[in-house]
Short mmCIF file of C-alpha atoms and ligand atoms in Angstrom, two decimals:
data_model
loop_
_atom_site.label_atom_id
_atom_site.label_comp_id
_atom_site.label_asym_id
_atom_site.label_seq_id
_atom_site.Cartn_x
_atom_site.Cartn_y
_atom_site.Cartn_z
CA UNK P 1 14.85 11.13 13.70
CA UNK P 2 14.80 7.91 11.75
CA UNK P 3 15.95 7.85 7.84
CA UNK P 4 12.85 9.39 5.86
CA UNK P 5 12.48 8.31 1.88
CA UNK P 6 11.15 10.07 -0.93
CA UNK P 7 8.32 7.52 -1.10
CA UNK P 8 6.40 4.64 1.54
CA UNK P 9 4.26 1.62 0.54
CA UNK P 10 0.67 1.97 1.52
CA UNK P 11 0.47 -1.33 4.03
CA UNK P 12 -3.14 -2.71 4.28
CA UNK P 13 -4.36 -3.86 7.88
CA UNK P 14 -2.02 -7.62 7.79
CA UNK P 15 -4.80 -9.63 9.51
CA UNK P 16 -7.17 -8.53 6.32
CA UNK P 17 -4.71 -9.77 4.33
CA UNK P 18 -4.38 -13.15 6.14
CA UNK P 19 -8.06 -13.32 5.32
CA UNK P 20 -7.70 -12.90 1.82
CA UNK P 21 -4.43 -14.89 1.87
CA UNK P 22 -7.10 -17.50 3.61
CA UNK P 23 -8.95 -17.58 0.23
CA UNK P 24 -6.03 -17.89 -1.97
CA UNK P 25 -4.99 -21.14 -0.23
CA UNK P 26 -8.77 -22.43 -0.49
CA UNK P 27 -9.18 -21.79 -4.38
CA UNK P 28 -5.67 -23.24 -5.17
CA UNK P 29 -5.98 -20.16 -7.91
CA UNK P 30 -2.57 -18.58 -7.27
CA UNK P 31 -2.41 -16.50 -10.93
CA UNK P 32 -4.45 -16.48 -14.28
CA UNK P 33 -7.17 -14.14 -13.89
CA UNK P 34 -8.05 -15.69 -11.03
CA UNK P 35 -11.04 -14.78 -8.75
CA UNK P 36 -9.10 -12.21 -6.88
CA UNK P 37 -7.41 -10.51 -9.95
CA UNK P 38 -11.02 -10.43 -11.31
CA UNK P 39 -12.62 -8.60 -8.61
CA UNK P 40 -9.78 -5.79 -8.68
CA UNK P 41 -10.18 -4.86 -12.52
CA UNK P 42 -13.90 -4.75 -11.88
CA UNK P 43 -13.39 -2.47 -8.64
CA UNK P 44 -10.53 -0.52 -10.29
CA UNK P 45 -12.87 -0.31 -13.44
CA UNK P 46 -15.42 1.45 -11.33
CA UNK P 47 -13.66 3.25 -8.81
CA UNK P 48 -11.79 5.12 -11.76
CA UNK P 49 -14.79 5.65 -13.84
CA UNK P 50 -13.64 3.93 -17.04
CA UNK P 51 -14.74 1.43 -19.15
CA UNK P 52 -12.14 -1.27 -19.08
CA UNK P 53 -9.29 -1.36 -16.99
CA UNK P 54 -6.59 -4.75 -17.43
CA UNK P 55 -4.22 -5.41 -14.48
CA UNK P 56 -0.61 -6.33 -15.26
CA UNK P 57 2.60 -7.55 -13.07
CA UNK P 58 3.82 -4.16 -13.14
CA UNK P 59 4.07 -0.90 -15.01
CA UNK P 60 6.61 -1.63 -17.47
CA UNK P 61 4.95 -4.46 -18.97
CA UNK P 62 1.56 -2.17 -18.95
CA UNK P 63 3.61 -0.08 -21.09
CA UNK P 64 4.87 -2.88 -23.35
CA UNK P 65 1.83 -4.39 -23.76
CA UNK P 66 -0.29 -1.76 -24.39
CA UNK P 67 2.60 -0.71 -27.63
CA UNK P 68 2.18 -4.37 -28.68
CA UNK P 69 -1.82 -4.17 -28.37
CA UNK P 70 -1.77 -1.02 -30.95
CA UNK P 71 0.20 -3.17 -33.85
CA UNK P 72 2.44 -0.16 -35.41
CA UNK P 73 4.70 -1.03 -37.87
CA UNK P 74 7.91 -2.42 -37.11
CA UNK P 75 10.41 0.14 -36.71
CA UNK P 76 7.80 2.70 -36.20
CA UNK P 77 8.80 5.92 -34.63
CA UNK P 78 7.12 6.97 -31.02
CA UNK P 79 7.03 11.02 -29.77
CA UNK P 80 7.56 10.96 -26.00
CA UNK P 81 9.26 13.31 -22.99
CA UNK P 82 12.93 12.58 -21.95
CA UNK P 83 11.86 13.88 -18.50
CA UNK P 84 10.42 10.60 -17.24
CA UNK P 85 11.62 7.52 -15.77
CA UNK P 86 13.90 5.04 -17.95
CA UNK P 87 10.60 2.37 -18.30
CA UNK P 88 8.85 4.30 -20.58
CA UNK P 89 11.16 4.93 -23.09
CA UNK P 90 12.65 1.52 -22.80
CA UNK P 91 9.50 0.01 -23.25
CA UNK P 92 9.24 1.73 -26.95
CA UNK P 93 12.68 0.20 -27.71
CA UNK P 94 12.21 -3.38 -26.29
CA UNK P 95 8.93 -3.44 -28.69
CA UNK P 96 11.48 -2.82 -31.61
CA UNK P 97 10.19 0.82 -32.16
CA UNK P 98 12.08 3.76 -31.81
CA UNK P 99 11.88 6.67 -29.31
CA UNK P 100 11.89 10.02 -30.62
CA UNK P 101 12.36 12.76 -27.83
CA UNK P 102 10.42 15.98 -28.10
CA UNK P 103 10.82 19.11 -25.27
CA UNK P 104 8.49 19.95 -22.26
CA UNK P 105 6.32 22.80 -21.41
CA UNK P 106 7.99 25.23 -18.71
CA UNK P 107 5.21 25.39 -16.55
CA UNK P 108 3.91 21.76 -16.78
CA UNK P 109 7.38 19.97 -17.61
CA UNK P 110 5.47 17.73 -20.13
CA UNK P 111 5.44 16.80 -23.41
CA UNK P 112 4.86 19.98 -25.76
CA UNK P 113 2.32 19.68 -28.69
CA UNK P 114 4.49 22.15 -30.07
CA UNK P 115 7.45 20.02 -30.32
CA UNK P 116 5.49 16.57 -30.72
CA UNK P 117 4.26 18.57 -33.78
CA UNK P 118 7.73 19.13 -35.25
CA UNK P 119 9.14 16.46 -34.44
CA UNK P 120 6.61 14.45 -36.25
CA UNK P 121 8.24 11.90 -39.45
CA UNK P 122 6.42 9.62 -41.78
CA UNK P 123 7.29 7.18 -39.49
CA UNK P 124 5.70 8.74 -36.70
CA UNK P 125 3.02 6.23 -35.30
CA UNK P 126 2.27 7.01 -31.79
CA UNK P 127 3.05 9.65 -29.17
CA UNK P 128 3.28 9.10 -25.42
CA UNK P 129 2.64 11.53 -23.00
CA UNK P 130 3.41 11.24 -19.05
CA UNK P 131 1.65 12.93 -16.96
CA UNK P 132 4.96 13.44 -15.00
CA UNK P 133 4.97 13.90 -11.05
CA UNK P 134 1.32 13.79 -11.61
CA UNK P 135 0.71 17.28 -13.42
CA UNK P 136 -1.46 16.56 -16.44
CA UNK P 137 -0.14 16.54 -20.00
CA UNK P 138 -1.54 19.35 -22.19
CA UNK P 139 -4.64 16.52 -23.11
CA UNK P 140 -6.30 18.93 -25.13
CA UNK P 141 -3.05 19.74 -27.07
CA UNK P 142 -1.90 16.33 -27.77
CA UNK P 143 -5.09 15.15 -28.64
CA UNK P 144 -5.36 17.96 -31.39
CA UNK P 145 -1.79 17.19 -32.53
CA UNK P 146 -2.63 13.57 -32.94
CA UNK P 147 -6.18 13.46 -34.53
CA UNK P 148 -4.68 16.09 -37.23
CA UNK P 149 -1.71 13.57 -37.80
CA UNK P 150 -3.71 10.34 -37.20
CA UNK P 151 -0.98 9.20 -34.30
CA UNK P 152 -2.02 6.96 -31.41
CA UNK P 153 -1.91 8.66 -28.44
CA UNK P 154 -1.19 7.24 -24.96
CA UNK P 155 -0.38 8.34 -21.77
CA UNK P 156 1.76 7.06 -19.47
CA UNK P 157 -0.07 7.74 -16.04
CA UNK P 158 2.34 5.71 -13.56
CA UNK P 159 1.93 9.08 -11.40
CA UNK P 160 -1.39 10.11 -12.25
CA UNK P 161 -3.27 7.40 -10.20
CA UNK P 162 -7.11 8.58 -9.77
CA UNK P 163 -6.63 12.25 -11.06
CA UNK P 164 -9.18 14.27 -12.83
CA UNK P 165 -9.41 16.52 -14.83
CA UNK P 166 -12.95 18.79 -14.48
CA UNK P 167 -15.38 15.81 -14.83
CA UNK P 168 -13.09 13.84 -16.92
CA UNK P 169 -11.13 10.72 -14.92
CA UNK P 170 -7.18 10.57 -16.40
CA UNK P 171 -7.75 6.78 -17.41
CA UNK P 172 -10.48 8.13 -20.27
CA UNK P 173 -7.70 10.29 -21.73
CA UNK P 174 -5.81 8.98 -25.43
CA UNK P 175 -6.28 5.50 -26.94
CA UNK P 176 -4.76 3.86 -23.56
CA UNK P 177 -3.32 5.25 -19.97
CA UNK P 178 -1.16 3.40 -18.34
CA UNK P 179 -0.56 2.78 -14.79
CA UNK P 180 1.81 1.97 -12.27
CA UNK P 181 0.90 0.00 -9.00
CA UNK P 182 4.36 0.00 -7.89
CA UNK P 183 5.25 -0.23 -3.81
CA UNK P 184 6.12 3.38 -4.17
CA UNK P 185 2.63 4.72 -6.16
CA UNK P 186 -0.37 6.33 -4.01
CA UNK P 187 -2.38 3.29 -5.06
CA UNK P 188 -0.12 0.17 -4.96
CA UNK P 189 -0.50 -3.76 -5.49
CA UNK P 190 3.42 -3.74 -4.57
CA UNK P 191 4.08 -4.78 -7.82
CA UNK P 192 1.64 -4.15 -10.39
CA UNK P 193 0.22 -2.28 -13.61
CA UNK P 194 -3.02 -1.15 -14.97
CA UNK P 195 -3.75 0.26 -18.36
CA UNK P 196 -7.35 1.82 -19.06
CA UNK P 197 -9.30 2.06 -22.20
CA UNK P 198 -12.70 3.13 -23.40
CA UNK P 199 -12.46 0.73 -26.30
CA UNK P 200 -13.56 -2.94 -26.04
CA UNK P 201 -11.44 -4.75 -29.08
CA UNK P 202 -8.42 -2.86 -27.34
CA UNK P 203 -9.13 -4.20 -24.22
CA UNK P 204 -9.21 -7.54 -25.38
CA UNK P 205 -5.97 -7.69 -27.47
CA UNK P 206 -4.48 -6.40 -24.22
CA UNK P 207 -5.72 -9.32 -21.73
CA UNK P 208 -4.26 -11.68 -24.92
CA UNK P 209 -0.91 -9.76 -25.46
CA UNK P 210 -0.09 -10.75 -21.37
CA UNK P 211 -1.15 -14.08 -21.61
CA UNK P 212 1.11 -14.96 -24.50
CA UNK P 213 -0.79 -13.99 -27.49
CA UNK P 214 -2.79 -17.23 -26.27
CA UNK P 215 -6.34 -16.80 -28.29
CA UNK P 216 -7.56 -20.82 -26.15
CA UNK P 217 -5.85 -24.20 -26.11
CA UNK P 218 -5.85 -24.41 -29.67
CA UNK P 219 -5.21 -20.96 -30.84
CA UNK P 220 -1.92 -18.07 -30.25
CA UNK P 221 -3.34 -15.32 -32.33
CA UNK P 222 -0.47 -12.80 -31.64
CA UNK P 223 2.80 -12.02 -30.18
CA UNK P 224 2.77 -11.64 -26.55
CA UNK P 225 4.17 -12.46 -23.42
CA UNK P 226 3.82 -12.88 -19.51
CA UNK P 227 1.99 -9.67 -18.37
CA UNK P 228 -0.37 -11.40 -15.25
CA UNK P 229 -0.87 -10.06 -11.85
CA UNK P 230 -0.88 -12.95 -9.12
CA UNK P 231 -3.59 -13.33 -7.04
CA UNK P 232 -1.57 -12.31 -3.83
CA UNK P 233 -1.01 -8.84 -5.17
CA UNK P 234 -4.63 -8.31 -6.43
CA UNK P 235 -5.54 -8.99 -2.84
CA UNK P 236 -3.30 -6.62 -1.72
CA UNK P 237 -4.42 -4.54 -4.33
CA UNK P 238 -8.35 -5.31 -2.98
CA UNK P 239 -7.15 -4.01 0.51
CA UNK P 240 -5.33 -0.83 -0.53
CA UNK P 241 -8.45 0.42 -2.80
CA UNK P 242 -10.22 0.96 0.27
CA UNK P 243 -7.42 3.06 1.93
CA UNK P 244 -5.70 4.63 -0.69
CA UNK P 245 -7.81 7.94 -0.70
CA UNK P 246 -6.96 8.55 2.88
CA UNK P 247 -3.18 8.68 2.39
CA UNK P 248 -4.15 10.89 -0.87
CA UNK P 249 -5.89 13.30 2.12
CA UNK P 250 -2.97 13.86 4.07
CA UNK P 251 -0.67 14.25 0.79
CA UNK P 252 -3.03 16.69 0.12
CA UNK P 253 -2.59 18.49 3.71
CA UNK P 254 1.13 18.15 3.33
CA UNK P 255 1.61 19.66 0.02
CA UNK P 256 -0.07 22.69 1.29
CA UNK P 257 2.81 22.48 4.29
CA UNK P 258 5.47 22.30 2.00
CA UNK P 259 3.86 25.14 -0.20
CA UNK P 260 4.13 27.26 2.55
CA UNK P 261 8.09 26.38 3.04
CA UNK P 262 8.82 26.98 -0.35
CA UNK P 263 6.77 29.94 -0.98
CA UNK P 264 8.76 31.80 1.77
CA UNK P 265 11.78 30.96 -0.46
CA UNK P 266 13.04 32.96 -3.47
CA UNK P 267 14.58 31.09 -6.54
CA UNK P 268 12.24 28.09 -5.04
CA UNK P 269 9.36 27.19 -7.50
CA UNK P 270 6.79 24.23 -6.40
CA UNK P 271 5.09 22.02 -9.15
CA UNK P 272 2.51 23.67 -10.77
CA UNK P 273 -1.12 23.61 -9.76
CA UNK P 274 -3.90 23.54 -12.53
CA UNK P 275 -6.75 24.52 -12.38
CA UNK P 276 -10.08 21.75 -12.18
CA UNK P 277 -7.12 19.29 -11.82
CA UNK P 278 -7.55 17.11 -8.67
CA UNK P 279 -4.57 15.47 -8.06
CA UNK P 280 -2.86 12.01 -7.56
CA UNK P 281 -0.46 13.53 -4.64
CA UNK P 282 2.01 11.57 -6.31
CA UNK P 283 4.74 13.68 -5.68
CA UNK P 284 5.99 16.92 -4.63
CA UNK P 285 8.51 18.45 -6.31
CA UNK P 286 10.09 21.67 -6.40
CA UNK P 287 12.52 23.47 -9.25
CA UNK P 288 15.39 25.11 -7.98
CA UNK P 289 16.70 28.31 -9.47
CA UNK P 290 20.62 28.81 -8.02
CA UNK P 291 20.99 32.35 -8.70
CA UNK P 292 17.74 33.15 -7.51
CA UNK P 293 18.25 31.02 -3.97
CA UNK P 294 21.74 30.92 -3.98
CA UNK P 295 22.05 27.42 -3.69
CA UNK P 296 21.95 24.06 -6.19
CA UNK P 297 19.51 21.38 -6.41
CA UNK P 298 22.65 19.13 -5.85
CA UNK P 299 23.16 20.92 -2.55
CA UNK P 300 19.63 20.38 -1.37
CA UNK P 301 19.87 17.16 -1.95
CA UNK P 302 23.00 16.84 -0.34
CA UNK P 303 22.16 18.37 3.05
CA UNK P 304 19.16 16.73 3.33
CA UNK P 305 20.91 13.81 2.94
CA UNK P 306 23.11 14.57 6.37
CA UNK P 307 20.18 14.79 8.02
CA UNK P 308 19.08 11.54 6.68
CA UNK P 309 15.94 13.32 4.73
CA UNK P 310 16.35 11.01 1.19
CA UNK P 311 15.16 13.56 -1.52
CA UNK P 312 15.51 12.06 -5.33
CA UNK P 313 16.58 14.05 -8.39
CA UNK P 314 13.79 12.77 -10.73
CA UNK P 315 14.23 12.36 -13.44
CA UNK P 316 17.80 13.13 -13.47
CA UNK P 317 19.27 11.48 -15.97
CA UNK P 318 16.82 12.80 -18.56
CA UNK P 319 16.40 9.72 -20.94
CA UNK P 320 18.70 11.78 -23.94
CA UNK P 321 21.12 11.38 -21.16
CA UNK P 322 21.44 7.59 -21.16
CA UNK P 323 24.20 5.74 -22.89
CA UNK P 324 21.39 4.21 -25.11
CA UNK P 325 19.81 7.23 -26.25
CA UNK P 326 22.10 9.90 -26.06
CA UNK P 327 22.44 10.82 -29.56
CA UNK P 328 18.72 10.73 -30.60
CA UNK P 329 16.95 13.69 -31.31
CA UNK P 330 15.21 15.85 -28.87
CA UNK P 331 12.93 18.50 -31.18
CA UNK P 332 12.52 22.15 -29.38
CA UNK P 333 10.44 25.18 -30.35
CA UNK P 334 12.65 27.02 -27.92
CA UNK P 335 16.12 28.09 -28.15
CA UNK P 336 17.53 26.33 -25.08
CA UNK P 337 15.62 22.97 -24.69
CA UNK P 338 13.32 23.31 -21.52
CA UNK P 339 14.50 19.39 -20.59
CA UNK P 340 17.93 20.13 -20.26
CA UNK P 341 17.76 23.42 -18.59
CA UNK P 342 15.46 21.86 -15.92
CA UNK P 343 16.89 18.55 -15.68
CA UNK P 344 19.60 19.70 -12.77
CA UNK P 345 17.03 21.74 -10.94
CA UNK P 346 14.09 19.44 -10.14
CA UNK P 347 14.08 17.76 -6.64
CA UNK P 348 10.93 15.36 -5.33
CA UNK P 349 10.73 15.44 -1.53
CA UNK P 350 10.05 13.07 1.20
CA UNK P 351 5.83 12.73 0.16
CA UNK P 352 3.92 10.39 2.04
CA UNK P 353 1.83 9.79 5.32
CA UNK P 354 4.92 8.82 6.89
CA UNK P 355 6.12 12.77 6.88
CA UNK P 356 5.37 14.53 10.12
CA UNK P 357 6.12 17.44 11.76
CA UNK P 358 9.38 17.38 12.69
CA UNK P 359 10.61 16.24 8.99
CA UNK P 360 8.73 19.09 8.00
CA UNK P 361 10.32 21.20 10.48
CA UNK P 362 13.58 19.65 9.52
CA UNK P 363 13.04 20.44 5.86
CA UNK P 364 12.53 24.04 6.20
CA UNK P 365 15.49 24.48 8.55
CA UNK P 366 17.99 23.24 5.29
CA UNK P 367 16.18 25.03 2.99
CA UNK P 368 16.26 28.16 4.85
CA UNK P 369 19.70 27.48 5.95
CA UNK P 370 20.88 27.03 2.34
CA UNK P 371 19.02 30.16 1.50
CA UNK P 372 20.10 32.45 4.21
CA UNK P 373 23.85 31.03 4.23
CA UNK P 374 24.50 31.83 0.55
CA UNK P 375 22.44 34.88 0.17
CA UNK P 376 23.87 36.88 2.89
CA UNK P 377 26.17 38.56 1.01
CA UNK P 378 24.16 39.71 -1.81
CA UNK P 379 21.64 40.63 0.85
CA UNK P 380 23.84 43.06 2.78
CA UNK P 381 25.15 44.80 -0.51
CA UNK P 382 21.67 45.40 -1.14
CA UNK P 383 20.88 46.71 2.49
N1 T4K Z 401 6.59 5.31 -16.03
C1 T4K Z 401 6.91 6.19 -15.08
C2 T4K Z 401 6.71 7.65 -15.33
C3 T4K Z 401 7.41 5.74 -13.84
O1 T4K Z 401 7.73 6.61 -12.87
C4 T4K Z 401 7.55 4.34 -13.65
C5 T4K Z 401 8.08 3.84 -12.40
C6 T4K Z 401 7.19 3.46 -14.68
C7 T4K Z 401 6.70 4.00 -15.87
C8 T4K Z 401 7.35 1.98 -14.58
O2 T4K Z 401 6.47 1.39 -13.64
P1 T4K Z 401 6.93 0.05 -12.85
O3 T4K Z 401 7.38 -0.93 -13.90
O4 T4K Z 401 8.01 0.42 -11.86
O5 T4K Z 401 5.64 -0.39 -12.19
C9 T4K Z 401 11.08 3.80 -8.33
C10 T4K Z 401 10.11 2.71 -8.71
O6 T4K Z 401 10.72 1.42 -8.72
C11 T4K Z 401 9.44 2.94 -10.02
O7 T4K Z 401 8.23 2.19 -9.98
C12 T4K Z 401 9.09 4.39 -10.23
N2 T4K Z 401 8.53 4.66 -11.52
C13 T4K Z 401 10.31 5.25 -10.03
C14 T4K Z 401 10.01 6.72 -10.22
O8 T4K Z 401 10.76 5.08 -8.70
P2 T4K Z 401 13.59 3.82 -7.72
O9 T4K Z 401 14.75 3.05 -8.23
O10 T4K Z 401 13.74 5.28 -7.54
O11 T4K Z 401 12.99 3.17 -6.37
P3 T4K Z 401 13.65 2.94 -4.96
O12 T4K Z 401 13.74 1.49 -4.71
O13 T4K Z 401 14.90 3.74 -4.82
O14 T4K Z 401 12.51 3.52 -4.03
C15 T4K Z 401 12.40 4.89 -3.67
C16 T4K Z 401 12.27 4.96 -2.15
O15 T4K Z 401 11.04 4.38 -1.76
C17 T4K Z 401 13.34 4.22 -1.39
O16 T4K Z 401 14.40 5.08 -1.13
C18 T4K Z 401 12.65 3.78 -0.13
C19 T4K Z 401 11.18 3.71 -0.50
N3 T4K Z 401 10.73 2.32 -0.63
C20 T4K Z 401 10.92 1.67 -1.82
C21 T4K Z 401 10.52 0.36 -1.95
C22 T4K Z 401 10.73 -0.37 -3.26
C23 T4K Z 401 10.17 1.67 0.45
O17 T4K Z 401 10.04 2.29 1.52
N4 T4K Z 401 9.76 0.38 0.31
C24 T4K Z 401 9.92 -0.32 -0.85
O18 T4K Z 401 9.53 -1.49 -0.93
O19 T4K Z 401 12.39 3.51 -8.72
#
């Protein structure tokens, strides 16, 4: 069995890249919202049913630029979820505001009203949600929270690629929704990021804060910097729309697979499903409980690993973890913050077309093995 990763770039068909790589070459337009770049936004626009949608050279940026496109104060204070990858909290800091970490829902493992609420200052500006391993946020929640306080509210949907929610497409949801386009997303320009708005003076201080601020030749209204998306990954961007939603299908399938392995498995909880949600297929992950399956998340991982099955412990360091954040708040309505009791428990397996059978097969067998191995003794008292 070769080495199977947590995550596999969607590869478009290479001669219709050539093609497109044919009409790069022709134009001499290499970057710049050129035509390529162009046709993307509008496709992206429409594909994802919302009004405006600006491309970016990759998620992080998004992020930045969409905090710089709001204008908060300097020094202003932003609510989001430690459980998420280091880019979106960094992106707060490098924009010279300050991240302010409020607990998850147990059943959702995002951001909690509840705790956004509390952990709310007079220098609270903006929250940021995530709709992390593509499970939606608690939209309804949040947006309550915010109106009430008069906060911005974003969401960080770098897993949350084409979701819904009933008739309502994720990039409609907040102020702004951010995307990622990395090699490793459903939908993927190899590099890339996308943030969405239903408001047209927003999306045009965002196309200005990644192109410098620059207003035209004469002109640099406001502080920006170098957000743009070349034309070579819009084209590859162009190709992927087209196939993305069939590598969604068999995520889809395979979920349902894994569901199976898991539910046979006590102290083994898969990501939630909610209702009228249709999903990004993102990622699956599952939330170990070691008394319950006698077994760690740790050891999972680790004899997965012998088989050369590459799980990853997202989001493992929680971002109160890091060096750079470690002694900033995190605001709980529970006793025992739900981000640190989870944080050593939650495992994202191998998720992509490139799964088959035997990985699946191969999966079970540790899991089960783990299960059985450690259990037996418990078991037999019982008997
Ligand atoms: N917000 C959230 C919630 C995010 O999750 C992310 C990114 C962002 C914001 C920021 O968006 P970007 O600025 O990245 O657009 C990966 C990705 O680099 C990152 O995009 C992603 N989240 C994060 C969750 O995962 P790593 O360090 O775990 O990636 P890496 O290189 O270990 O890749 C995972 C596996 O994927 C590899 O073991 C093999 C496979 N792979 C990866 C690449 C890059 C391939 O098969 N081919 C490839 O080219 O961060």
């Amino acid at each position: 069995m070769t080495p199977l990763y947590v995550a596999r770039p969607l590869l478009p068909p290479l001669e219709d890249l050539t093609e497109l790589l044919g009409e790069i070459w022709s134009s001499g337009i290499v970057t710049n919202e050129g035509p390529l770049h162009n046709r993307l936004e509008a496709e992206l626009a429409q594909r994802l049913n919302v009004p405006f949608a600006k491309l970016f050279n990759n998620g992080t940026v998004a992020m930045l630029c969409a905090l710089l496109s709001l204008d908060l104060s300097p020094g202003a204070e932003i609510i989001t979820t430690p459980l998420t990858f280091a880019a979106t909290a960094h992106a707060i800091a490098a924009c010279g505001y300050k991240p302010v970490f409020a607990d998850i829902c147990e059943d959702t493992l995002t951001l909690d009203p509840r705790a956004v609420e509390k952990a709310i200052t007079s220098k609270t500006e903006a929250v940021i949600g995530v709709h992390v391993y593509g499970t939606l946020c608690d939209v309804e929640g949040l947006d309550r929270v915010c109106k009430a306080h008069d906060l911005k509210l974003l969401y960080d949907a770098a897993h949350a690629f084409a979701a819904m929610q009933g008739g309502t497409p994720v990039g409609t949801m907040g102020d702004l929704s951010v995307f990622s386009l990395h090699a490793t997303k459903l939908f993927s320009t190899f590099e890339g990021g996308l943030v969405t708005s239903n408001d047209e003076g927003m999306a045009q201080r965002l196309r200005l804060a990644r192109n410098f601020g620059i207003m035209n030749e004469e002109r640099v209204a406001v502080v920006g910097i170098n957000g743009k998306m070349s034309e070579v990954h819009a084209a590859i961007g162009l190709l992927n729309l087209k196939i993305f939603e069939e590598e969604r299908d068999i995520r889809r399938a395979l979920r349902a697979e894994y569901d199976q392995v898991v539910g046979r498995l006590p102290g083994l909880r898969a990501q939630i499903k909610q209702p009228g949600v249709k999903q990004s297929e993102q990622y699956y992950m599952i939330i170990v409980d070691p008394q319950v399956y006698g077994a760690t998340r740790d050891e999972i991982y680790d004899a997965l690993k012998e088989r050369e099955i590459f799980s990853r412990k997202y989001f493992w360091p929680i971002c109160t973890d890091f060096d750079c954040y470690k002694n900033f708040t995190i605001h709980t309505v529970h006793d025992a913050p739900v981000s640190n009791n989870v944080k050593d428990r939650v495992l994202c397996l191998p998720f992509h077309s490139g799964v088959e059978a035997e990985h699946i097969a191969a999966v079970a067998d540790v899991l089960t093995e783990l299960h059985c191995t450690r259990r037996e003794p418990s078991v037999s008292k019982v008997g």
